Amino acid sequence: MKEQSIKQPPPLENPINGRTSLQMYDLNVDEAVEEIRARGARRVVIQLPDGLKPLGFELCREIEAKTGVEVYLTSDPCYGACDLAWEAMNLLQAELTVHCGHAEIPHLNDGRTIYLEARSNVSIEKPLKEALKMVEGVRVGLLATVQHIHLLERASRILRKLGKEVYVGRAGGKLRYDGQVLGCDFTAATSISEKVDFYLVIAGGVFHAVGVEASTGKPAIAVDPYLGRAVKVSDRVEKLMKIRMATRGRMLEAKRIGVLVSLKPGQMRVGFARKIKSMLEREGKECVLIAGRELTGLNLNSFSEIDLFINTACPRIAWDDREGFMKPILNAEEAVSFLESKQKRLGIG
Ligand code: SF4
C-alpha cells in the first residue's frame, strides 16, 4: 500500500520543560515572544487550560521579561480553541491573546490570537501494543488529540512493522491537522470509516474514543499515553446510546424547555438556537433561550421550572458533564434530527 504523507506540525525547537505534570509537555515560548514583538503589542492576555496553569507564573514572567509588555493571565476555565478571550482582551484593552495548549480552529481566528500548542513528550509503544491485543482486524484508523498529533508518525511506523495497514483521515472542518480529533469534530474518523476495521485514538482519557465509536459505528480503543494503557470503550458507548435514546423520550414529554446558547466565540450558535426553539414551539413546547459562558449544572439547576435543556454549545456538556444536571440535557443536533424524522413520519416535514 502507498504510504500516506501526514500533514504534521514542524517539530518544536527550543522547548522549555516545566516540572511535575509539565514534564510531559513542550511549549515553544520563543514563538510567542517573536510574534508579540513583531506585532508591536503593549498588553497581552494569556489563556491556559487547567492542566497547563501550573506553567502560568513562569510563562507570564518570561514573556514580560523578553518583550516588556504588560501580561495578564486569565483565570477563567478554557477547554478548547473555541473559547477565545475576546471579552477579556476588550475589557483590559489588550491587543493580543496567547492561547496555550490547543490548535487553532481555522475559521475562527480574528488575527488577535497567537496559538501556542503543547506537545506531549510521552511514550506510545506500550499502550499501542496493548491496544492491538483488544481488537481484531488489519486496517487501522489512527487519530490523536492535538497534544499527541506528532506521535502519529511514530505510531504508524510501529503499526506497519506489526503488519497493519494504517489510515489517517484528512484535516477539515474545525481540524488543523490530519488525524486530529476534537470532542466536537470527528470528521478525520468518519472520512475513513469505510476503509478501516477499527480505530486507535491517542488521547488522555476515553472521551474522544467514545465519540469516534459512537459516530462511526466501528470499534475504537483509547490509547492513553499519560497512563500508559489502552481501554476498550464499547461498554461506555452502549451506555451513552441508551441514555441518549431515553433523553429523546424525555424531550417528547417535556413541556418547558431551555435552549442553551454559549457566549464563547467558537461555540455560539444563535441562529441554530432560534431554529430549534421554533421547531419545538411548533411541537407545542414552551421554550426560552438561556445564554452563558459556563453552561454547567451548577449554573443551570436553579432554573427549576424547566423540564429539559437543549444544548447548542460544546457537545461535551451533554455527554461528559450531564451528571451535574438535575434535568435531562440533549445536544441540539440530536434533537433536530429526532424532530425532523418524527415530522417526516407524520408527513408534516
Ligand atoms: S466545542 Fe468543546 S469539544 Fe469543541 S473545541 Fe470547544 S471545548 Fe473542545
Coordinates of C-alpha atoms and ligand atoms in Angstrom, one line a residue:
M1 CA 0.0 0.0 0.0
K2 CA 1.2 3.5 -0.8
E3 CA 2.1 5.3 2.4
Q4 CA 0.2 8.5 3.1
S5 CA 2.2 11.5 3.9
I6 CA 0.6 13.0 7.0
K7 CA 0.1 16.8 7.3
Q8 CA 2.1 17.4 10.5
P9 CA 3.3 20.4 12.5
P10 CA 7.0 21.3 12.4
P11 CA 9.0 19.9 15.3
L12 CA 9.3 22.3 18.2
E13 CA 12.7 24.0 18.7
N14 CA 14.0 25.5 22.0
P15 CA 11.3 24.0 24.2
I16 CA 11.1 24.7 27.9
N17 CA 10.2 21.8 30.1
G18 CA 8.2 22.6 33.2
R19 CA 8.1 20.5 36.4
T20 CA 5.7 17.8 37.7
S21 CA 2.9 17.3 35.1
L22 CA 4.6 19.9 32.9
Q23 CA 7.5 17.5 32.3
M24 CA 5.1 15.8 29.9
Y25 CA 4.8 18.9 27.6
D26 CA 7.0 21.0 25.4
L27 CA 5.8 24.6 24.8
N28 CA 7.6 26.9 22.5
V29 CA 7.6 30.3 24.3
D30 CA 10.0 32.0 21.9
E31 CA 7.5 31.6 19.1
A32 CA 5.0 33.7 21.1
V33 CA 7.7 36.2 22.1
E34 CA 8.7 36.8 18.5
E35 CA 5.1 37.2 17.4
I36 CA 4.3 39.7 20.2
R37 CA 7.4 41.8 19.2
A38 CA 6.5 41.6 15.5
R39 CA 3.0 42.9 16.2
G40 CA 4.2 45.7 18.5
A41 CA 1.6 44.8 21.2
R42 CA 1.7 46.6 24.5
R43 CA -0.7 44.5 26.5
V44 CA -1.3 40.7 26.2
V45 CA -3.7 38.2 27.8
I46 CA -2.5 34.6 28.3
Q47 CA -5.1 31.8 28.3
L48 CA -4.2 28.3 29.7
P49 CA -6.3 25.1 30.2
D50 CA -6.2 23.9 33.8
G51 CA -3.6 21.3 33.0
L52 CA -1.1 24.0 31.9
K53 CA -2.0 26.6 34.6
P54 CA 1.0 25.4 36.8
L55 CA 3.2 26.9 34.0
G56 CA 1.3 30.2 34.1
F57 CA 3.6 32.1 36.5
E58 CA 6.8 31.3 34.7
L59 CA 5.3 31.8 31.3
C60 CA 3.9 35.2 32.3
R61 CA 7.3 36.4 33.8
E62 CA 9.3 35.1 30.8
I63 CA 7.1 36.9 28.3
E64 CA 7.1 40.1 30.3
A65 CA 10.9 40.0 30.7
K66 CA 11.6 39.3 27.0
T67 CA 9.0 41.7 25.4
G68 CA 8.4 44.4 28.0
V69 CA 4.6 44.1 27.5
E70 CA 2.1 44.0 30.3
V71 CA 0.7 40.5 30.7
Y72 CA -2.5 39.2 32.3
L73 CA -3.1 35.6 33.0
T74 CA -6.8 34.8 32.8
S75 CA -8.1 32.5 35.5
D76 CA -11.3 31.6 33.5
P77 CA -11.6 27.9 32.5
C78 CA -10.5 27.2 29.0
Y79 CA -11.5 23.8 27.4
G80 CA -10.6 24.4 23.7
A81 CA -9.7 26.7 20.9
C82 CA -13.4 27.6 20.6
D83 CA -13.0 29.6 23.8
L84 CA -11.1 32.7 22.9
A85 CA -10.5 35.5 25.4
W86 CA -12.0 38.3 23.3
E87 CA -14.1 39.7 26.2
A88 CA -11.0 39.9 28.5
M89 CA -9.0 41.5 25.7
N90 CA -11.6 44.1 25.1
L91 CA -12.1 44.9 28.8
L92 CA -8.3 45.0 29.5
Q93 CA -7.6 46.9 26.2
A94 CA -5.1 44.2 25.3
E95 CA -4.0 43.8 21.6
L96 CA -3.3 40.1 21.7
T97 CA -4.1 36.8 23.4
V98 CA -1.6 33.9 23.7
H99 CA -3.8 30.9 23.7
C100 CA -1.9 27.8 25.0
G101 CA -2.5 24.1 24.6
H102 CA -4.9 23.9 21.7
A103 CA -4.6 24.1 17.9
E104 CA -6.2 27.0 16.0
I105 CA -9.7 26.3 14.7
P106 CA -9.1 27.6 11.1
H107 CA -12.2 29.7 10.5
L108 CA -12.3 31.3 14.0
N109 CA -9.1 33.3 14.4
D110 CA -9.6 37.0 14.0
G111 CA -5.9 37.7 13.8
R112 CA -5.6 38.8 17.5
T113 CA -4.8 35.3 18.9
I114 CA -1.4 33.5 18.9
Y115 CA -1.8 29.8 19.4
L116 CA 1.0 28.1 21.4
E117 CA 0.3 24.4 21.0
A118 CA 1.6 22.0 23.6
R119 CA 3.3 18.7 22.5
S120 CA 3.4 15.7 24.9
N121 CA 6.8 14.0 25.2
V122 CA 5.4 10.7 26.5
S123 CA 5.9 7.2 25.2
I124 CA 3.4 5.5 23.0
E125 CA 4.8 1.9 22.4
K126 CA 3.3 0.1 25.4
P127 CA -0.3 1.3 25.2
L128 CA -0.3 0.9 21.4
K129 CA 0.8 -2.7 21.6
E130 CA -1.7 -3.4 24.4
A131 CA -4.5 -1.9 22.3
L132 CA -3.8 -4.3 19.4
K133 CA -4.5 -7.3 21.7
M134 CA -8.0 -6.0 22.3
V135 CA -9.3 -5.8 18.8
E136 CA -9.3 -7.9 15.5
G137 CA -8.5 -6.6 12.0
V138 CA -5.7 -5.4 9.9
R139 CA -6.9 -1.9 8.8
V140 CA -6.3 0.7 11.5
G141 CA -7.7 4.2 11.6
L142 CA -5.3 6.3 13.6
L143 CA -6.3 9.5 15.4
A144 CA -4.9 11.8 18.1
T145 CA -5.7 14.9 20.0
V146 CA -3.5 17.9 19.2
Q147 CA -1.2 17.3 22.2
H148 CA -0.2 14.0 20.7
I149 CA -0.6 14.7 17.0
H150 CA 3.2 14.5 16.4
L151 CA 3.0 10.8 17.7
L152 CA 1.0 9.7 14.6
E153 CA 4.1 9.2 12.5
R154 CA 5.8 7.1 15.2
A155 CA 2.6 5.1 15.9
S156 CA 2.2 4.5 12.1
R157 CA 5.7 3.1 11.8
I158 CA 5.1 0.7 14.8
L159 CA 1.8 -0.5 13.5
R160 CA 3.2 -1.1 9.9
K161 CA 6.0 -3.1 11.4
L162 CA 3.4 -5.2 13.1
G163 CA 1.7 -5.9 9.8
K164 CA -1.2 -3.4 10.0
E165 CA -2.5 -1.1 7.3
V166 CA -2.7 2.5 8.6
Y167 CA -5.2 5.1 7.6
V168 CA -5.1 8.8 8.7
G169 CA -8.1 10.9 7.9
R170 CA -7.5 14.4 6.3
A171 CA -7.9 17.7 8.2
G172 CA -11.1 19.6 7.5
G173 CA -13.9 21.5 9.3
K174 CA -12.5 22.6 12.7
L175 CA -9.4 20.5 12.4
R176 CA -5.9 21.9 11.7
Y177 CA -4.1 18.6 11.3
D178 CA -4.6 15.3 9.5
G179 CA -5.7 12.6 12.0
Q180 CA -6.7 15.2 14.6
V181 CA -9.8 14.6 16.8
L182 CA -11.8 17.1 18.7
G183 CA -14.7 16.5 21.0
C184 CA -16.9 18.4 18.5
D185 CA -15.3 17.2 15.3
F186 CA -14.9 13.6 14.3
T187 CA -14.5 14.2 10.5
A188 CA -11.0 12.7 10.4
A189 CA -12.6 9.5 11.7
T190 CA -15.8 9.4 9.7
S191 CA -14.0 10.2 6.4
I192 CA -12.1 6.9 6.6
S193 CA -14.7 4.7 8.2
E194 CA -15.3 2.6 5.1
K195 CA -11.6 1.8 4.9
V196 CA -10.9 0.7 8.4
D197 CA -11.7 -2.2 10.8
F198 CA -11.1 -0.3 14.0
Y199 CA -9.7 3.0 15.3
L200 CA -6.8 3.7 17.8
V201 CA -7.4 7.1 19.4
I202 CA -4.3 8.6 21.1
A203 CA -5.6 10.9 23.8
G204 CA -5.8 11.4 27.6
G205 CA -8.9 9.6 28.9
V206 CA -11.6 7.8 26.9
F207 CA -13.9 10.6 25.8
H208 CA -12.6 11.0 22.2
A209 CA -12.6 7.2 21.6
V210 CA -16.2 7.1 22.8
G211 CA -17.1 9.9 20.4
V212 CA -15.3 8.1 17.5
E213 CA -17.0 4.8 18.1
A214 CA -20.4 6.5 18.6
S215 CA -20.1 8.5 15.4
T216 CA -18.6 5.8 13.1
G217 CA -20.1 2.5 14.5
K218 CA -16.6 0.9 14.3
P219 CA -14.7 -0.2 17.4
A220 CA -12.4 2.3 18.9
I221 CA -9.7 1.8 21.5
A222 CA -8.5 4.7 23.7
V223 CA -4.7 4.7 23.8
D224 CA -3.7 6.8 26.8
P225 CA 0.0 7.8 26.8
Y226 CA -0.3 9.5 30.2
L227 CA -1.5 6.4 32.0
G228 CA 0.4 4.1 29.6
R229 CA -2.6 1.9 28.9
A230 CA -5.3 1.1 26.4
V231 CA -9.0 1.0 27.1
K232 CA -11.9 -0.6 25.1
V233 CA -14.9 1.8 25.1
S234 CA -17.7 -0.4 23.7
D235 CA -19.5 -0.6 27.1
R236 CA -19.4 3.1 27.5
V237 CA -20.7 3.7 24.0
E238 CA -23.6 1.4 24.7
K239 CA -24.4 3.2 27.9
L240 CA -24.2 6.6 26.2
M241 CA -26.6 5.4 23.4
K242 CA -29.1 4.2 25.9
I243 CA -29.0 7.5 27.8
R244 CA -29.4 9.5 24.6
M245 CA -32.3 7.3 23.5
A246 CA -34.0 7.8 26.9
T247 CA -33.4 11.6 26.8
R248 CA -35.1 11.8 23.4
G249 CA -38.1 10.2 25.0
R250 CA -38.0 12.8 27.8
M251 CA -38.0 15.6 25.2
L252 CA -41.3 14.4 23.9
E253 CA -42.8 14.6 27.5
A254 CA -41.2 17.9 28.4
K255 CA -43.4 21.0 28.5
R256 CA -40.9 23.7 29.3
I257 CA -37.5 23.6 27.5
G258 CA -34.4 25.8 27.9
V259 CA -32.3 26.2 24.8
L260 CA -28.7 26.8 25.8
V261 CA -26.5 29.3 23.9
S262 CA -22.8 29.7 24.7
L263 CA -21.2 33.1 24.9
K264 CA -17.8 31.5 24.0
P265 CA -16.9 32.7 20.5
G266 CA -16.4 29.3 18.8
Q267 CA -19.4 27.7 20.5
M268 CA -22.0 30.5 20.0
R269 CA -24.8 29.4 17.5
V270 CA -27.6 31.9 17.9
G271 CA -29.2 31.1 14.6
F272 CA -29.3 27.4 15.3
A273 CA -30.8 28.0 18.8
R274 CA -33.5 30.2 17.2
K275 CA -34.2 27.4 14.7
I276 CA -34.6 24.7 17.3
K277 CA -36.7 27.0 19.5
S278 CA -39.2 27.5 16.6
M279 CA -39.2 23.7 15.9
L280 CA -40.0 22.9 19.5
E281 CA -42.7 25.6 19.7
R282 CA -44.4 24.1 16.6
E283 CA -44.5 20.9 18.7
G284 CA -46.4 22.8 21.4
K285 CA -43.5 23.3 23.8
E286 CA -42.8 26.4 25.8
C287 CA -39.2 27.5 25.2
V288 CA -36.7 30.1 26.5
L289 CA -33.2 30.9 25.3
I290 CA -30.5 30.8 28.0
A291 CA -27.1 32.3 27.3
G292 CA -24.0 31.8 29.4
R293 CA -20.2 31.3 29.4
E294 CA -20.2 28.4 31.7
L295 CA -23.2 26.2 30.9
T296 CA -22.9 23.8 33.9
G297 CA -25.4 22.1 36.1
L298 CA -24.2 24.3 38.9
N299 CA -25.3 27.4 36.9
L300 CA -28.5 26.0 35.4
N301 CA -30.0 23.7 38.1
S302 CA -31.7 26.7 39.7
F303 CA -34.0 27.2 36.7
S304 CA -36.2 24.7 38.4
E305 CA -39.3 25.3 36.3
I306 CA -37.5 23.9 33.2
D307 CA -38.1 20.3 32.3
L308 CA -35.2 19.7 29.9
F309 CA -32.3 21.6 28.3
I310 CA -31.3 21.5 24.7
N311 CA -27.6 22.3 24.2
T312 CA -26.3 24.2 21.2
A313 CA -22.8 24.7 22.7
C314 CA -20.0 22.2 23.2
P315 CA -21.4 18.7 22.8
R316 CA -19.2 17.5 25.8
I317 CA -21.6 19.4 28.1
A318 CA -24.4 16.9 27.4
W319 CA -22.1 13.9 27.1
D320 CA -19.4 14.3 29.7
D321 CA -21.0 16.7 32.2
R322 CA -24.6 15.5 32.2
E323 CA -24.3 14.1 35.7
G324 CA -24.1 17.6 37.1
F325 CA -27.5 18.4 35.7
M326 CA -30.7 17.8 37.7
K327 CA -32.8 17.9 34.5
P328 CA -32.1 15.9 31.2
I329 CA -29.9 17.6 28.6
L330 CA -29.8 16.7 24.9
N331 CA -27.5 18.0 22.2
A332 CA -29.3 20.2 19.6
E333 CA -28.2 18.1 16.6
E334 CA -29.8 15.0 18.1
A335 CA -32.9 16.9 19.0
V336 CA -33.2 18.3 15.4
S337 CA -32.7 15.0 13.7
F338 CA -35.2 13.3 16.1
L339 CA -37.8 16.0 15.4
E340 CA -37.2 16.1 11.7
S341 CA -37.6 12.3 11.4
K342 CA -40.7 12.4 13.6
Q343 CA -42.2 15.2 11.4
K344 CA -41.3 13.2 8.2
R345 CA -43.0 10.1 9.6
L346 CA -46.2 12.2 10.2
G347 CA -45.9 13.8 6.8
I348 CA -45.5 17.3 8.1
G349 CA -41.8 17.9 7.4
Ligands
SF4_1 S1 -16.6 23.0 21.4 FE1 -16.0 21.6 23.1 S2 -15.0 19.9 22.0 FE2 -15.1 21.6 20.5 S3 -13.1 22.6 20.7 FE3 -14.6 23.6 22.1 S4 -14.3 22.6 24.1 FE4 -13.4 21.3 22.5

